[in-house]
Amino acid sequence: MKRKKSASICIDCLDDEILKKRFEKYQSTECAVCGKSNSPSVKSLILAKISRKVILDYFEIYDDIYPGYNGLSLSKVVGSVIGCDNLSFCDLVSSHLIVSQDSSINDEDFFKEDQEYSKRTIPFESEEEQEEYHIARWRSVELSLTHRQRYFNDDAEQFFKMLFEVIADATHPTLLNGPIPAIIKKHKAGLELYRARSFKNREEMEKIFTNPNEELGAPPKEVSQNNRMNSMGIPLFYSSLEINTCIAEIRPSIGDDIAVGKFKITKDLKFLDFCGLDLPLSLSKDSYFRDDYRTRSYFRAFLSYLHNVISQPVRPDGTGYVVTQAMAEYLRYKHEEKFDGIIFKSVQAEKGVNYVIFNELATVCEMQTPNWRPSFPVEFVDKKPLIYKVGSIKYEYNQKSA
Ligand SMILES: [Zn+2]
């Protein structure tokens, strides 16, 4: 291949946040793509030089094992790395890559004319192996929080920081309004939610009927138990969108009497909705030039496992909830964007949805007053609770292979 003359491209024609920043102080010359000469620009030779290692890191020579499919040409690879869809400019950068070799990188035979490429992937033997790989970091944070360091755990904090950064970037496409955030769900005041509680005798039932707002509402701080999104002593308002879900969530026995209260939210609330992660997600282009590109890619892939991981069945009396409790606390107190609660699917009722609402923050002074109870933006709506008797419970078993 003949050595071609270098040309310049302006940063407006590069769709890559890191490259735009890196060259923003460069001088302006005529851009080979748009023809304008009023924006900082960079030479094709420089782009080839800095792209070389990135391409070696994240792409491999295409292995022609699927007949009928094609790999990517080097120009296409260059285009996706620098964020440019102008073929002749990408061809030019590719020709620089082919003609000049970098002795510090072992790239012999990698950059060649007519060679095809594909993104590097990890070869998993099975879906289980793939899942295990993608939830490994979550498991290690869980282990560390549960058995090493429960409070002030920097690793866990870093983990949740990146996780929520990546989550915030996920969108769903809409026909009319463009992409919308995948996990933000706003509800107007008035949304109806249900809470259930079992009772043992007439006396308990009368107590519930006399004061349903308190008896069926969030428990007082003294008796608040460990739960999926809160530690013991820090009550949150757990509720469900459906009556059968809220009954199933308290895991009743056959013959139990259950009182169900209908509540409505008293103001507009913004939830982080993990159900949004179950639909196909769009993620914005991530720069290959970011130092944390690999880590972010890992977190991006983890998003499709996250909802299952946070809602899987756990024995409530043990330490199984520690990691989701820490996650909820991070979201509430450390994450920049504020939410009023969390939505996630029920594991007790098929297609059921749970709503956890955070209480309105109280000062320590307020909390010191006798009988202080956290206050939640919800109120009991019906005059009377609904009463149910549990008739049957469905269990499903799958035999696990030994
Ligand atoms: Zn341009």
JSON list of C-alpha atoms in Angstrom, two decimals, residues 252-379:
[
{"chain": "A", "resi": 252, "resn": "PRO", "atom": "CA", "xyz": [-48.92, -16.32, 54.48]},
{"chain": "A", "resi": 253, "resn": "SER", "atom": "CA", "xyz": [-49.87, -19.87, 55.45]},
{"chain": "A", "resi": 254, "resn": "ILE", "atom": "CA", "xyz": [-53.07, -21.60, 54.37]},
{"chain": "A", "resi": 255, "resn": "GLY", "atom": "CA", "xyz": [-55.96, -20.49, 56.58]},
{"chain": "A", "resi": 256, "resn": "ASP", "atom": "CA", "xyz": [-54.35, -17.18, 57.59]},
{"chain": "A", "resi": 257, "resn": "ASP", "atom": "CA", "xyz": [-56.61, -14.14, 57.88]},
{"chain": "A", "resi": 258, "resn": "ILE", "atom": "CA", "xyz": [-55.28, -11.14, 56.03]},
{"chain": "A", "resi": 259, "resn": "ALA", "atom": "CA", "xyz": [-56.23, -7.47, 56.14]},
{"chain": "A", "resi": 260, "resn": "VAL", "atom": "CA", "xyz": [-55.39, -5.44, 53.05]},
{"chain": "A", "resi": 261, "resn": "GLY", "atom": "CA", "xyz": [-55.28, -1.65, 53.00]},
{"chain": "A", "resi": 262, "resn": "LYS", "atom": "CA", "xyz": [-55.53, 0.51, 49.94]},
{"chain": "A", "resi": 263, "resn": "PHE", "atom": "CA", "xyz": [-53.26, 3.56, 50.07]},
{"chain": "A", "resi": 264, "resn": "LYS", "atom": "CA", "xyz": [-52.69, 6.37, 47.64]},
{"chain": "A", "resi": 265, "resn": "ILE", "atom": "CA", "xyz": [-49.66, 8.53, 47.23]},
{"chain": "A", "resi": 266, "resn": "THR", "atom": "CA", "xyz": [-50.34, 12.09, 48.36]},
{"chain": "A", "resi": 267, "resn": "LYS", "atom": "CA", "xyz": [-47.95, 13.88, 46.02]},
{"chain": "A", "resi": 268, "resn": "ASP", "atom": "CA", "xyz": [-46.14, 13.34, 42.71]},
{"chain": "A", "resi": 269, "resn": "LEU", "atom": "CA", "xyz": [-43.29, 10.88, 43.23]},
{"chain": "A", "resi": 270, "resn": "LYS", "atom": "CA", "xyz": [-40.29, 9.82, 41.18]},
{"chain": "A", "resi": 271, "resn": "PHE", "atom": "CA", "xyz": [-39.24, 6.17, 41.35]},
{"chain": "A", "resi": 272, "resn": "LEU", "atom": "CA", "xyz": [-36.23, 4.24, 40.17]},
{"chain": "A", "resi": 273, "resn": "ASP", "atom": "CA", "xyz": [-37.99, 1.46, 38.27]},
{"chain": "A", "resi": 274, "resn": "PHE", "atom": "CA", "xyz": [-35.85, -1.66, 37.93]},
{"chain": "A", "resi": 275, "resn": "CYS", "atom": "CA", "xyz": [-38.57, -3.20, 35.69]},
{"chain": "A", "resi": 276, "resn": "GLY", "atom": "CA", "xyz": [-37.34, -0.76, 33.04]},
{"chain": "A", "resi": 277, "resn": "LEU", "atom": "CA", "xyz": [-34.15, -2.80, 32.76]},
{"chain": "A", "resi": 278, "resn": "ASP", "atom": "CA", "xyz": [-36.08, -5.82, 31.47]},
{"chain": "A", "resi": 279, "resn": "LEU", "atom": "CA", "xyz": [-36.92, -4.11, 28.16]},
{"chain": "A", "resi": 280, "resn": "PRO", "atom": "CA", "xyz": [-34.28, -3.74, 25.43]},
{"chain": "A", "resi": 281, "resn": "LEU", "atom": "CA", "xyz": [-31.99, -0.86, 26.42]},
{"chain": "A", "resi": 282, "resn": "SER", "atom": "CA", "xyz": [-30.18, 1.71, 24.33]},
{"chain": "A", "resi": 283, "resn": "LEU", "atom": "CA", "xyz": [-26.92, 3.03, 25.65]},
{"chain": "A", "resi": 284, "resn": "SER", "atom": "CA", "xyz": [-25.12, 6.07, 24.31]},
{"chain": "A", "resi": 285, "resn": "LYS", "atom": "CA", "xyz": [-21.82, 5.59, 22.48]},
{"chain": "A", "resi": 286, "resn": "ASP", "atom": "CA", "xyz": [-19.10, 5.02, 25.02]},
{"chain": "A", "resi": 287, "resn": "SER", "atom": "CA", "xyz": [-15.68, 6.34, 24.07]},
{"chain": "A", "resi": 288, "resn": "TYR", "atom": "CA", "xyz": [-13.03, 3.65, 23.52]},
{"chain": "A", "resi": 289, "resn": "PHE", "atom": "CA", "xyz": [-10.56, 6.23, 24.76]},
{"chain": "A", "resi": 290, "resn": "ARG", "atom": "CA", "xyz": [-11.97, 6.32, 28.29]},
{"chain": "A", "resi": 291, "resn": "ASP", "atom": "CA", "xyz": [-9.62, 4.79, 30.86]},
{"chain": "A", "resi": 292, "resn": "ASP", "atom": "CA", "xyz": [-12.59, 2.95, 32.34]},
{"chain": "A", "resi": 293, "resn": "TYR", "atom": "CA", "xyz": [-14.02, 1.74, 29.01]},
{"chain": "A", "resi": 294, "resn": "ARG", "atom": "CA", "xyz": [-13.58, -1.92, 29.89]},
{"chain": "A", "resi": 295, "resn": "THR", "atom": "CA", "xyz": [-15.14, -1.54, 33.35]},
{"chain": "A", "resi": 296, "resn": "ARG", "atom": "CA", "xyz": [-18.07, 0.44, 32.00]},
{"chain": "A", "resi": 297, "resn": "SER", "atom": "CA", "xyz": [-18.66, -2.21, 29.33]},
{"chain": "A", "resi": 298, "resn": "TYR", "atom": "CA", "xyz": [-18.80, -4.80, 32.09]},
{"chain": "A", "resi": 299, "resn": "PHE", "atom": "CA", "xyz": [-21.38, -2.74, 34.02]},
{"chain": "A", "resi": 300, "resn": "ARG", "atom": "CA", "xyz": [-23.40, -2.13, 30.86]},
{"chain": "A", "resi": 301, "resn": "ALA", "atom": "CA", "xyz": [-23.64, -5.86, 30.26]},
{"chain": "A", "resi": 302, "resn": "PHE", "atom": "CA", "xyz": [-24.50, -6.41, 33.94]},
{"chain": "A", "resi": 303, "resn": "LEU", "atom": "CA", "xyz": [-27.62, -4.21, 33.62]},
{"chain": "A", "resi": 304, "resn": "SER", "atom": "CA", "xyz": [-29.60, -7.00, 31.98]},
{"chain": "A", "resi": 305, "resn": "TYR", "atom": "CA", "xyz": [-28.92, -9.24, 35.02]},
{"chain": "A", "resi": 306, "resn": "LEU", "atom": "CA", "xyz": [-29.44, -6.61, 37.72]},
{"chain": "A", "resi": 307, "resn": "HIS", "atom": "CA", "xyz": [-33.21, -6.80, 38.14]},
{"chain": "A", "resi": 308, "resn": "ASN", "atom": "CA", "xyz": [-33.09, -10.55, 38.68]},
{"chain": "A", "resi": 309, "resn": "VAL", "atom": "CA", "xyz": [-30.17, -10.26, 41.05]},
{"chain": "A", "resi": 310, "resn": "ILE", "atom": "CA", "xyz": [-31.87, -7.69, 43.32]},
{"chain": "A", "resi": 311, "resn": "SER", "atom": "CA", "xyz": [-35.23, -9.46, 43.39]},
{"chain": "A", "resi": 312, "resn": "GLN", "atom": "CA", "xyz": [-34.18, -13.05, 43.90]},
{"chain": "A", "resi": 313, "resn": "PRO", "atom": "CA", "xyz": [-35.61, -14.93, 46.88]},
{"chain": "A", "resi": 314, "resn": "VAL", "atom": "CA", "xyz": [-33.63, -14.56, 50.08]},
{"chain": "A", "resi": 315, "resn": "ARG", "atom": "CA", "xyz": [-34.32, -15.82, 53.59]},
{"chain": "A", "resi": 316, "resn": "PRO", "atom": "CA", "xyz": [-35.37, -12.67, 55.48]},
{"chain": "A", "resi": 317, "resn": "ASP", "atom": "CA", "xyz": [-33.85, -13.75, 58.81]},
{"chain": "A", "resi": 318, "resn": "GLY", "atom": "CA", "xyz": [-30.26, -13.93, 57.56]},
{"chain": "A", "resi": 319, "resn": "THR", "atom": "CA", "xyz": [-27.82, -11.54, 55.93]},
{"chain": "A", "resi": 320, "resn": "GLY", "atom": "CA", "xyz": [-29.08, -12.09, 52.39]},
{"chain": "A", "resi": 321, "resn": "TYR", "atom": "CA", "xyz": [-30.47, -8.58, 52.10]},
{"chain": "A", "resi": 322, "resn": "VAL", "atom": "CA", "xyz": [-27.29, -6.72, 53.06]},
{"chain": "A", "resi": 323, "resn": "VAL", "atom": "CA", "xyz": [-26.24, -5.88, 49.51]},
{"chain": "A", "resi": 324, "resn": "THR", "atom": "CA", "xyz": [-29.68, -4.64, 48.35]},
{"chain": "A", "resi": 325, "resn": "GLN", "atom": "CA", "xyz": [-30.00, -2.64, 51.56]},
{"chain": "A", "resi": 326, "resn": "ALA", "atom": "CA", "xyz": [-26.64, -0.99, 50.86]},
{"chain": "A", "resi": 327, "resn": "MET", "atom": "CA", "xyz": [-27.69, -0.33, 47.26]},
{"chain": "A", "resi": 328, "resn": "ALA", "atom": "CA", "xyz": [-30.93, 1.34, 48.36]},
{"chain": "A", "resi": 329, "resn": "GLU", "atom": "CA", "xyz": [-29.05, 3.45, 50.89]},
{"chain": "A", "resi": 330, "resn": "TYR", "atom": "CA", "xyz": [-26.52, 4.52, 48.28]},
{"chain": "A", "resi": 331, "resn": "LEU", "atom": "CA", "xyz": [-29.32, 5.48, 45.92]},
{"chain": "A", "resi": 332, "resn": "ARG", "atom": "CA", "xyz": [-31.04, 7.48, 48.58]},
{"chain": "A", "resi": 333, "resn": "TYR", "atom": "CA", "xyz": [-28.15, 9.30, 50.21]},
{"chain": "A", "resi": 334, "resn": "LYS", "atom": "CA", "xyz": [-25.18, 9.26, 47.82]},
{"chain": "A", "resi": 335, "resn": "HIS", "atom": "CA", "xyz": [-26.57, 9.26, 44.31]},
{"chain": "A", "resi": 336, "resn": "GLU", "atom": "CA", "xyz": [-26.81, 12.70, 42.78]},
{"chain": "A", "resi": 337, "resn": "GLU", "atom": "CA", "xyz": [-30.27, 12.35, 41.23]},
{"chain": "A", "resi": 338, "resn": "LYS", "atom": "CA", "xyz": [-32.89, 12.05, 43.95]},
{"chain": "A", "resi": 339, "resn": "PHE", "atom": "CA", "xyz": [-35.66, 9.45, 43.94]},
{"chain": "A", "resi": 340, "resn": "ASP", "atom": "CA", "xyz": [-38.66, 8.99, 46.24]},
{"chain": "A", "resi": 341, "resn": "GLY", "atom": "CA", "xyz": [-38.64, 5.21, 46.05]},
{"chain": "A", "resi": 342, "resn": "ILE", "atom": "CA", "xyz": [-37.86, 2.02, 44.18]},
{"chain": "A", "resi": 343, "resn": "ILE", "atom": "CA", "xyz": [-39.98, -0.27, 41.97]},
{"chain": "A", "resi": 344, "resn": "PHE", "atom": "CA", "xyz": [-39.03, -3.91, 41.43]},
{"chain": "A", "resi": 345, "resn": "LYS", "atom": "CA", "xyz": [-40.75, -7.14, 40.52]},
{"chain": "A", "resi": 346, "resn": "SER", "atom": "CA", "xyz": [-42.16, -9.52, 43.09]},
{"chain": "A", "resi": 347, "resn": "VAL", "atom": "CA", "xyz": [-40.69, -12.99, 43.34]},
{"chain": "A", "resi": 348, "resn": "GLN", "atom": "CA", "xyz": [-43.70, -14.15, 45.35]},
{"chain": "A", "resi": 349, "resn": "ALA", "atom": "CA", "xyz": [-46.37, -13.28, 42.76]},
{"chain": "A", "resi": 350, "resn": "GLU", "atom": "CA", "xyz": [-45.89, -13.77, 39.05]},
{"chain": "A", "resi": 351, "resn": "LYS", "atom": "CA", "xyz": [-45.94, -10.43, 37.17]},
{"chain": "A", "resi": 352, "resn": "GLY", "atom": "CA", "xyz": [-46.47, -8.63, 40.51]},
{"chain": "A", "resi": 353, "resn": "VAL", "atom": "CA", "xyz": [-44.80, -5.29, 41.10]},
{"chain": "A", "resi": 354, "resn": "ASN", "atom": "CA", "xyz": [-43.55, -3.88, 44.41]},
{"chain": "A", "resi": 355, "resn": "TYR", "atom": "CA", "xyz": [-43.24, -0.23, 45.35]},
{"chain": "A", "resi": 356, "resn": "VAL", "atom": "CA", "xyz": [-40.95, 0.83, 48.17]},
{"chain": "A", "resi": 357, "resn": "ILE", "atom": "CA", "xyz": [-41.36, 4.46, 49.24]},
{"chain": "A", "resi": 358, "resn": "PHE", "atom": "CA", "xyz": [-38.76, 6.42, 51.20]},
{"chain": "A", "resi": 359, "resn": "ASN", "atom": "CA", "xyz": [-39.93, 8.41, 54.20]},
{"chain": "A", "resi": 360, "resn": "GLU", "atom": "CA", "xyz": [-39.72, 12.19, 54.32]},
{"chain": "A", "resi": 361, "resn": "LEU", "atom": "CA", "xyz": [-36.41, 13.06, 55.94]},
{"chain": "A", "resi": 362, "resn": "ALA", "atom": "CA", "xyz": [-36.71, 14.06, 59.58]},
{"chain": "A", "resi": 363, "resn": "THR", "atom": "CA", "xyz": [-34.18, 15.97, 61.64]},
{"chain": "A", "resi": 364, "resn": "VAL", "atom": "CA", "xyz": [-32.49, 14.21, 64.55]},
{"chain": "A", "resi": 365, "resn": "CYS", "atom": "CA", "xyz": [-34.37, 16.61, 66.79]},
{"chain": "A", "resi": 366, "resn": "GLU", "atom": "CA", "xyz": [-37.71, 15.48, 65.38]},
{"chain": "A", "resi": 367, "resn": "MET", "atom": "CA", "xyz": [-36.65, 11.86, 65.72]},
{"chain": "A", "resi": 368, "resn": "GLN", "atom": "CA", "xyz": [-35.93, 12.39, 69.43]},
{"chain": "A", "resi": 369, "resn": "THR", "atom": "CA", "xyz": [-39.55, 13.25, 70.20]},
{"chain": "A", "resi": 370, "resn": "PRO", "atom": "CA", "xyz": [-41.39, 10.39, 71.93]},
{"chain": "A", "resi": 371, "resn": "ASN", "atom": "CA", "xyz": [-43.37, 8.14, 69.57]},
{"chain": "A", "resi": 372, "resn": "TRP", "atom": "CA", "xyz": [-41.75, 9.64, 66.48]},
{"chain": "A", "resi": 373, "resn": "ARG", "atom": "CA", "xyz": [-42.75, 7.71, 63.39]},
{"chain": "A", "resi": 374, "resn": "PRO", "atom": "CA", "xyz": [-41.33, 8.33, 59.95]},
{"chain": "A", "resi": 375, "resn": "SER", "atom": "CA", "xyz": [-43.85, 10.00, 57.73]},
{"chain": "A", "resi": 376, "resn": "PHE", "atom": "CA", "xyz": [-44.53, 8.79, 54.21]},
{"chain": "A", "resi": 377, "resn": "PRO", "atom": "CA", "xyz": [-46.28, 10.59, 51.34]},
{"chain": "A", "resi": 378, "resn": "VAL", "atom": "CA", "xyz": [-49.17, 8.09, 51.44]},
{"chain": "A", "resi": 379, "resn": "GLU", "atom": "CA", "xyz": [-52.60, 7.87, 53.05]}
]
